[in-house]
Coordinates of N, CA and C and ligand atoms in Angstrom, one line a residue:
M1 N 57.7 250.2 58.4 CA 57.3 250.0 57.0 C 58.0 248.7 56.4
N2 N 57.2 247.9 55.7 CA 57.7 246.7 55.1 C 58.7 247.0 54.1
K3 N 59.8 246.2 54.0 CA 60.7 246.3 52.9 C 60.4 245.3 51.9
F4 N 60.2 245.7 50.7 CA 59.9 244.8 49.6 C 61.1 244.5 48.8
R5 N 61.4 243.3 48.4 CA 62.5 243.0 47.5 C 62.1 241.9 46.4
I6 N 62.6 242.0 45.2 CA 62.3 241.1 44.2 C 63.5 240.3 43.8
G7 N 63.3 239.0 43.3 CA 64.3 238.2 42.9 C 63.9 237.5 41.6
F8 N 64.9 236.9 40.9 CA 64.7 236.3 39.7 C 65.5 235.0 39.5
G9 N 64.9 233.9 39.0 CA 65.6 232.7 38.8 C 65.4 232.1 37.4
Y10 N 66.4 231.5 36.9 CA 66.5 230.8 35.5 C 67.2 229.6 35.7
D11 N 66.7 228.5 35.1 CA 67.4 227.2 35.1 C 67.1 226.4 33.9
V12 N 67.9 225.5 33.5 CA 67.8 224.6 32.4 C 68.2 223.2 32.9
H13 N 67.5 222.1 32.5 CA 67.9 220.7 32.6 C 67.7 220.0 31.3
Q14 N 68.6 219.1 31.1 CA 68.6 218.2 29.8 C 67.5 217.2 30.0
L15 N 66.8 216.9 29.0 CA 65.8 215.8 29.0 C 66.4 214.5 28.3
K16 N 66.3 213.3 29.0 CA 66.8 212.1 28.4 C 65.9 210.9 28.7
E17 N 65.9 210.0 27.9 CA 65.1 208.7 28.1 C 65.7 208.1 29.3
G18 N 64.9 207.4 30.1 CA 65.4 206.5 31.2 C 65.6 207.4 32.5
Y19 N 65.1 208.6 32.6 CA 65.1 209.4 33.8 C 63.7 209.8 34.2
D20 N 63.4 209.9 35.5 CA 62.1 210.5 36.0 C 62.0 211.9 35.6
F21 N 60.8 212.3 35.4 CA 60.5 213.7 35.2 C 59.8 214.4 36.3
W22 N 60.6 215.0 37.2 CA 60.0 215.7 38.4 C 59.8 217.2 37.9
L23 N 58.6 217.7 38.1 CA 58.4 219.1 37.8 C 57.3 219.7 38.7
G24 N 57.7 220.8 39.4 CA 56.8 221.4 40.3 C 56.4 220.5 41.4
G25 N 57.4 219.6 41.8 CA 57.2 218.7 43.0 C 56.5 217.5 42.7
I26 N 56.0 217.3 41.5 CA 55.2 216.1 41.1 C 55.9 215.4 40.0
K27 N 55.7 214.1 39.8 CA 56.3 213.3 38.7 C 55.4 213.2 37.5
L28 N 55.9 213.6 36.4 CA 55.1 213.5 35.1 C 55.4 212.2 34.5
E29 N 54.4 211.7 33.8 CA 54.5 210.4 33.0 C 55.0 211.0 31.6
H30 N 56.2 210.5 31.2 CA 56.8 210.9 29.9 C 57.9 210.0 29.5
E31 N 58.2 209.8 28.3 CA 59.2 208.9 27.9 C 60.6 209.4 28.3
K32 N 60.7 210.8 28.5 CA 62.0 211.4 28.8 C 61.8 212.0 30.3
G33 N 63.0 212.2 30.9 CA 63.0 212.8 32.2 C 64.1 213.8 32.3
A34 N 64.2 214.5 33.4 CA 65.2 215.6 33.5 C 66.5 215.0 34.2
V35 N 67.6 215.5 33.7 CA 68.9 215.0 34.1 C 69.5 216.0 35.1
G36 N 70.1 215.6 36.3 CA 70.7 216.5 37.1 C 71.3 215.8 38.3
H37 N 72.0 216.5 39.2 CA 72.5 215.9 40.4 C 71.4 215.6 41.4
S38 N 70.4 216.5 41.5 CA 69.3 216.3 42.4 C 68.2 215.6 41.5
D39 N 67.0 215.7 41.9 CA 65.9 215.1 41.1 C 65.6 216.0 39.8
A40 N 66.4 217.1 39.7 CA 66.3 217.9 38.4 C 65.1 218.6 38.2
D41 N 64.4 219.0 39.4 CA 63.1 219.7 39.2 C 63.3 221.2 38.9
V42 N 63.3 221.4 37.6 CA 63.6 222.9 37.2 C 62.7 223.9 37.7
L43 N 61.5 223.6 37.9 CA 60.6 224.7 38.4 C 61.0 225.0 39.9
I44 N 61.2 224.0 40.7 CA 61.6 224.2 42.1 C 62.9 225.0 42.1
H45 N 63.8 224.6 41.3 CA 65.2 225.2 41.3 C 65.0 226.7 41.0
V46 N 64.2 227.2 40.1 CA 64.0 228.5 39.8 C 63.3 229.3 40.9
I47 N 62.5 228.6 41.5 CA 61.8 229.3 42.7 C 62.8 229.5 43.8
C48 N 63.7 228.5 44.1 CA 64.7 228.6 45.1 C 65.6 229.8 44.7
D49 N 66.1 229.8 43.5 CA 67.0 230.9 43.1 C 66.4 232.3 43.1
A50 N 65.0 232.4 42.8 CA 64.4 233.7 42.9 C 64.2 234.1 44.3
L51 N 63.9 233.3 45.2 CA 63.8 233.6 46.7 C 65.1 233.9 47.2
L52 N 66.2 233.2 46.9 CA 67.5 233.4 47.4 C 68.1 234.8 46.9
G53 N 67.8 235.0 45.7 CA 68.2 236.2 45.0 C 67.6 237.5 45.7
A54 N 66.2 237.3 45.9 CA 65.4 238.4 46.5 C 66.0 238.8 47.9
A55 N 66.5 237.7 48.7 CA 67.0 238.0 50.0 C 68.5 238.3 49.9
N56 N 69.1 238.3 48.8 CA 70.6 238.4 48.5 C 71.3 237.3 49.3
L57 N 70.9 236.1 49.1 CA 71.5 234.9 49.8 C 72.2 234.0 48.7
R58 N 72.7 234.5 47.7 CA 73.4 233.7 46.7 C 72.5 232.9 45.9
D59 N 72.9 231.6 45.6 CA 72.0 230.8 44.7 C 72.0 229.5 45.2
I60 N 71.1 228.5 44.5 CA 70.9 227.3 45.0 C 72.2 226.4 45.0
G61 N 73.1 226.6 44.0 CA 74.3 225.8 44.0 C 75.3 226.2 45.1
Y62 N 75.2 227.4 45.6 CA 76.0 227.9 46.6 C 75.6 227.1 48.0
H63 N 74.3 226.9 48.2 CA 73.8 226.3 49.4 C 73.8 224.8 49.3
F64 N 73.5 224.3 48.1 CA 73.3 222.8 47.9 C 74.2 222.4 46.7
S65 N 75.6 222.1 47.0 CA 76.5 222.0 46.0 C 76.2 220.7 45.1
D66 N 76.4 220.7 43.8 CA 76.2 219.6 43.0 C 77.4 218.6 43.1
Q67 N 78.4 219.0 43.9 CA 79.6 218.2 44.1 C 79.5 217.3 45.4
D68 N 78.4 217.7 46.1 CA 78.1 217.1 47.5 C 77.3 215.9 47.2
P69 N 77.8 214.6 47.7 CA 77.0 213.4 47.4 C 75.8 213.4 48.3
K70 N 75.7 214.3 49.3 CA 74.4 214.1 50.1 C 73.3 214.7 49.4
F71 N 73.5 215.5 48.4 CA 72.4 216.0 47.5 C 72.1 215.2 46.3
K72 N 72.8 214.1 46.1 CA 72.6 213.2 44.9 C 71.2 212.7 44.9
G73 N 70.4 213.0 43.9 CA 69.1 212.5 43.7 C 68.1 213.0 44.7
I74 N 68.5 214.1 45.4 CA 67.6 214.6 46.5 C 66.3 215.2 45.9
D75 N 65.2 215.0 46.6 CA 63.9 215.5 46.3 C 64.0 217.1 46.5
S76 N 63.8 217.8 45.4 CA 64.0 219.3 45.4 C 63.0 220.0 46.4
K77 N 62.0 219.2 46.8 CA 61.1 219.8 47.8 C 61.7 220.1 49.0
I78 N 62.7 219.2 49.4 CA 63.5 219.3 50.6 C 64.4 220.6 50.4
L79 N 65.0 220.8 49.3 CA 65.8 222.0 49.0 C 64.9 223.3 49.2
L80 N 63.7 223.3 48.7 CA 62.8 224.3 48.7 C 62.4 224.6 50.2
S81 N 62.2 223.7 50.9 CA 61.8 223.8 52.4 C 63.1 224.4 53.1
E82 N 64.2 224.1 52.8 CA 65.4 224.6 53.4 C 65.6 226.1 53.0
V83 N 65.3 226.4 51.7 CA 65.3 227.8 51.2 C 64.3 228.6 52.0
M84 N 63.2 228.0 52.3 CA 62.1 228.8 53.0 C 62.6 229.2 54.4
L85 N 63.3 228.2 55.0 CA 63.9 228.5 56.3 C 64.9 229.6 56.4
L86 N 65.8 229.6 55.2 CA 66.7 230.7 55.1 C 66.1 232.0 55.0
I87 N 65.0 232.1 54.1 CA 64.3 233.3 53.8 C 63.6 233.8 55.1
R88 N 63.0 232.9 55.8 CA 62.3 233.3 57.1 C 63.3 233.6 58.2
E89 N 64.5 233.0 58.3 CA 65.5 233.3 59.2 C 66.0 234.7 59.0
A90 N 66.1 235.1 57.7 CA 66.6 236.4 57.3 C 65.4 237.5 57.5
G91 N 64.3 237.1 58.0 CA 63.2 238.1 58.4 C 62.3 238.3 57.3
F92 N 62.1 237.5 56.2 CA 61.2 237.7 55.2 C 60.1 236.7 55.1
E93 N 59.0 237.1 54.5 CA 58.0 236.3 54.1 C 57.7 236.5 52.5
V94 N 57.1 235.4 51.9 CA 57.0 235.4 50.5 C 55.6 236.3 50.2
G95 N 55.8 237.2 49.3 CA 54.6 237.9 48.8 C 53.9 237.0 47.7
N96 N 54.6 236.8 46.6 CA 54.1 236.1 45.5 C 55.2 235.6 44.6
L97 N 54.9 234.6 43.8 CA 55.8 234.0 42.8 C 55.1 234.0 41.5
D98 N 55.8 234.3 40.4 CA 55.3 234.2 39.1 C 56.3 233.4 38.2
T99 N 55.9 232.2 37.7 CA 56.8 231.4 37.1 C 56.4 231.0 35.7
T100 N 57.4 230.7 34.8 CA 57.0 230.2 33.4 C 57.9 229.0 33.1
I101 N 57.3 227.8 32.7 CA 58.0 226.7 32.3 C 58.0 226.7 30.8
C102 N 59.1 226.4 30.2 CA 59.3 226.3 28.8 C 59.5 224.7 28.5
L103 N 58.6 224.1 27.8 CA 58.6 222.7 27.6 C 57.8 222.3 26.4
Q104 N 58.3 221.5 25.5 CA 57.5 221.2 24.3 C 56.4 220.1 24.6
L105 N 56.9 219.1 25.2 CA 56.0 218.0 25.7 C 56.5 217.4 27.0
P106 N 55.7 216.8 27.8 CA 54.3 216.7 27.7 C 53.6 218.0 28.1
K107 N 52.4 218.1 27.9 CA 51.6 219.3 28.2 C 51.6 219.5 29.8
V108 N 51.9 220.8 30.0 CA 52.0 221.1 31.5 C 50.6 221.5 32.1
N109 N 49.9 222.2 31.3 CA 48.7 222.9 31.8 C 47.9 221.9 32.7
P110 N 47.6 220.7 32.3 CA 46.7 219.9 33.1 C 47.2 219.6 34.6
H111 N 48.5 219.7 34.7 CA 49.2 219.5 36.0 C 49.3 220.7 36.9
I112 N 49.1 221.9 36.4 CA 49.4 223.1 37.2 C 48.7 223.1 38.5
P113 N 47.3 222.8 38.5 CA 46.7 222.9 39.9 C 47.4 221.9 40.9
T114 N 47.8 220.7 40.6 CA 48.4 219.8 41.4 C 49.8 220.3 41.8
M115 N 50.5 220.9 41.0 CA 51.8 221.5 41.3 C 51.6 222.7 42.3
K116 N 50.6 223.5 42.0 CA 50.4 224.7 42.9 C 50.0 224.2 44.4
T117 N 49.3 223.1 44.5 CA 48.9 222.6 45.8 C 50.1 222.1 46.5
C118 N 50.9 221.4 45.7 CA 52.1 220.7 46.3 C 53.1 221.8 46.8
L119 N 53.4 222.8 45.9 CA 54.4 223.8 46.3 C 53.8 224.7 47.4
A120 N 52.6 225.0 47.4 CA 52.0 225.8 48.6 C 52.2 225.1 49.9
E121 N 52.1 223.8 49.8 CA 52.2 223.0 51.1 C 53.6 223.1 51.5
V122 N 54.6 222.7 50.6 CA 56.0 222.8 50.9 C 56.4 224.2 51.4
M123 N 55.9 225.2 50.9 CA 56.4 226.5 51.2 C 55.6 227.2 52.4
N124 N 54.5 226.5 52.7 CA 53.5 227.1 53.7 C 53.1 228.5 53.3
I125 N 52.8 228.6 52.1 CA 52.1 229.9 51.6 C 50.7 229.6 50.8
S126 N 50.1 230.5 50.4 CA 48.8 230.3 49.8 C 49.0 229.9 48.3
E127 N 48.1 229.0 47.9 CA 48.2 228.7 46.4 C 48.0 229.9 45.5
N128 N 47.2 230.8 46.0 CA 47.0 232.1 45.3 C 48.2 232.9 45.1
D129 N 49.2 232.6 45.9 CA 50.5 233.4 45.7 C 51.5 232.8 44.8
I130 N 51.0 231.6 44.1 CA 51.9 230.8 43.3 C 51.3 230.8 41.9
S131 N 51.9 231.5 40.9 CA 51.5 231.4 39.6 C 52.4 230.5 38.7
I132 N 51.9 229.6 38.0 CA 52.7 228.8 37.1 C 52.1 228.9 35.7
K133 N 52.9 229.3 34.8 CA 52.5 229.4 33.4 C 53.4 228.5 32.6
A134 N 52.9 228.1 31.4 CA 53.7 227.2 30.6 C 53.6 227.6 29.2
T135 N 54.8 227.4 28.5 CA 54.8 227.7 27.2 C 55.6 226.7 26.4
T136 N 55.3 226.5 25.1 CA 56.3 225.7 24.3 C 57.2 226.8 23.6
T137 N 58.1 226.4 22.9 CA 58.9 227.4 22.2 C 58.7 227.3 20.7
E138 N 57.4 227.0 20.4 CA 57.1 226.8 18.9 C 58.1 225.9 18.1
K139 N 58.5 224.8 18.9 CA 59.4 223.8 18.3 C 60.8 224.4 17.9
L140 N 61.1 225.5 18.4 CA 62.4 226.2 18.2 C 63.4 225.9 19.4
G141 N 64.7 225.8 19.0 CA 65.7 225.7 20.1 C 65.7 224.3 20.7
F142 N 66.5 224.3 22.0 CA 66.7 223.0 22.6 C 65.4 222.6 23.2
V143 N 64.6 223.5 23.6 CA 63.2 223.1 24.2 C 62.3 222.6 23.2
G144 N 62.3 223.3 22.0 CA 61.4 222.8 20.9 C 61.8 221.5 20.3
R145 N 63.1 221.2 20.5 CA 63.7 219.8 19.9 C 63.5 218.8 21.1
Q146 N 62.9 219.1 22.1 CA 62.7 218.1 23.3 C 64.0 217.6 23.9
E147 N 65.0 218.5 23.8 CA 66.2 218.2 24.4 C 66.4 218.6 25.8
G148 N 65.6 219.6 26.2 CA 65.6 220.2 27.5 C 64.4 220.9 27.9
V149 N 64.4 221.3 29.2 CA 63.3 222.0 29.8 C 64.0 223.3 30.5
S150 N 63.3 224.4 30.5 CA 63.8 225.6 31.1 C 62.7 226.2 31.9
A151 N 63.0 227.1 32.8 CA 62.0 227.8 33.7 C 62.6 229.1 34.1
Y152 N 61.6 230.0 34.4 CA 61.9 231.3 34.9 C 61.0 231.6 36.1
C153 N 61.5 232.3 37.1 CA 60.6 232.7 38.2 C 61.0 234.1 38.7
T154 N 59.9 234.9 39.0 CA 60.1 236.2 39.6 C 59.5 236.0 41.0
A155 N 60.1 236.5 42.1 CA 59.6 236.4 43.4 C 59.6 237.7 44.1
L156 N 58.5 238.0 44.8 CA 58.5 239.1 45.7 C 58.5 238.6 47.1
I157 N 59.5 239.2 47.9 CA 59.4 239.0 49.4 C 59.3 240.2 50.2
Y158 N 58.9 240.2 51.4 CA 58.9 241.3 52.1 C 59.2 241.1 53.6
S159 N 59.8 242.1 54.2 CA 60.3 241.9 55.6 C 59.1 241.9 56.6
V160 N 59.3 241.1 57.6 CA 58.1 241.0 58.5 C 58.6 241.3 59.9
Ligands
ZN1 ZN1 68.4 222.8 38.3

C-alpha cells in the first residue's frame, strides 16, 4: 500500500528597489525585487520546504545554508532539483502541490501558466499537479505596503 504524507511550507522575502524579482522560476519585470542569500524565489522556497517537511527531511536552510557562500545568488531552481533528488532518494514521488503567493504588485495571475510550465520541468512532474494561486492582502500589512512577498505551499507525497 502507498504511504501518503503531507508537508507545509511558509516563507517571506523583503522587496527592495535594485533587486531582480524571481518568482516561480521566472523573472518578473518590476521596480522592486526580492532580497535574499539565494535568488530569493519565495515560491520555490515554500515548495522545497513543503516537500522536505512531507518527507521529514528538515528544511531548506538545513540543506542549503544561507551562511554558505556557494549558495550566494544561486538559482532556486537548482535547489528545487536537489530537493527532488532527496525526496526521490527517500522513496517518494510528488502527488500534488497547492501554493498561494501573497503579493500586492505586480499582478501574478498572468504569469502563472509560465511558472507552472517552468516548475513542472524542474520537478519532472505534471503541470496538472502544481496549483499556483495569488492574492493581495487588501493593502494590509507588509505585503500590502509592498515591503515584502510571502508564500504558502502544501505538498502531498507518496511512497513508491
Ligand atoms: Zn526564501
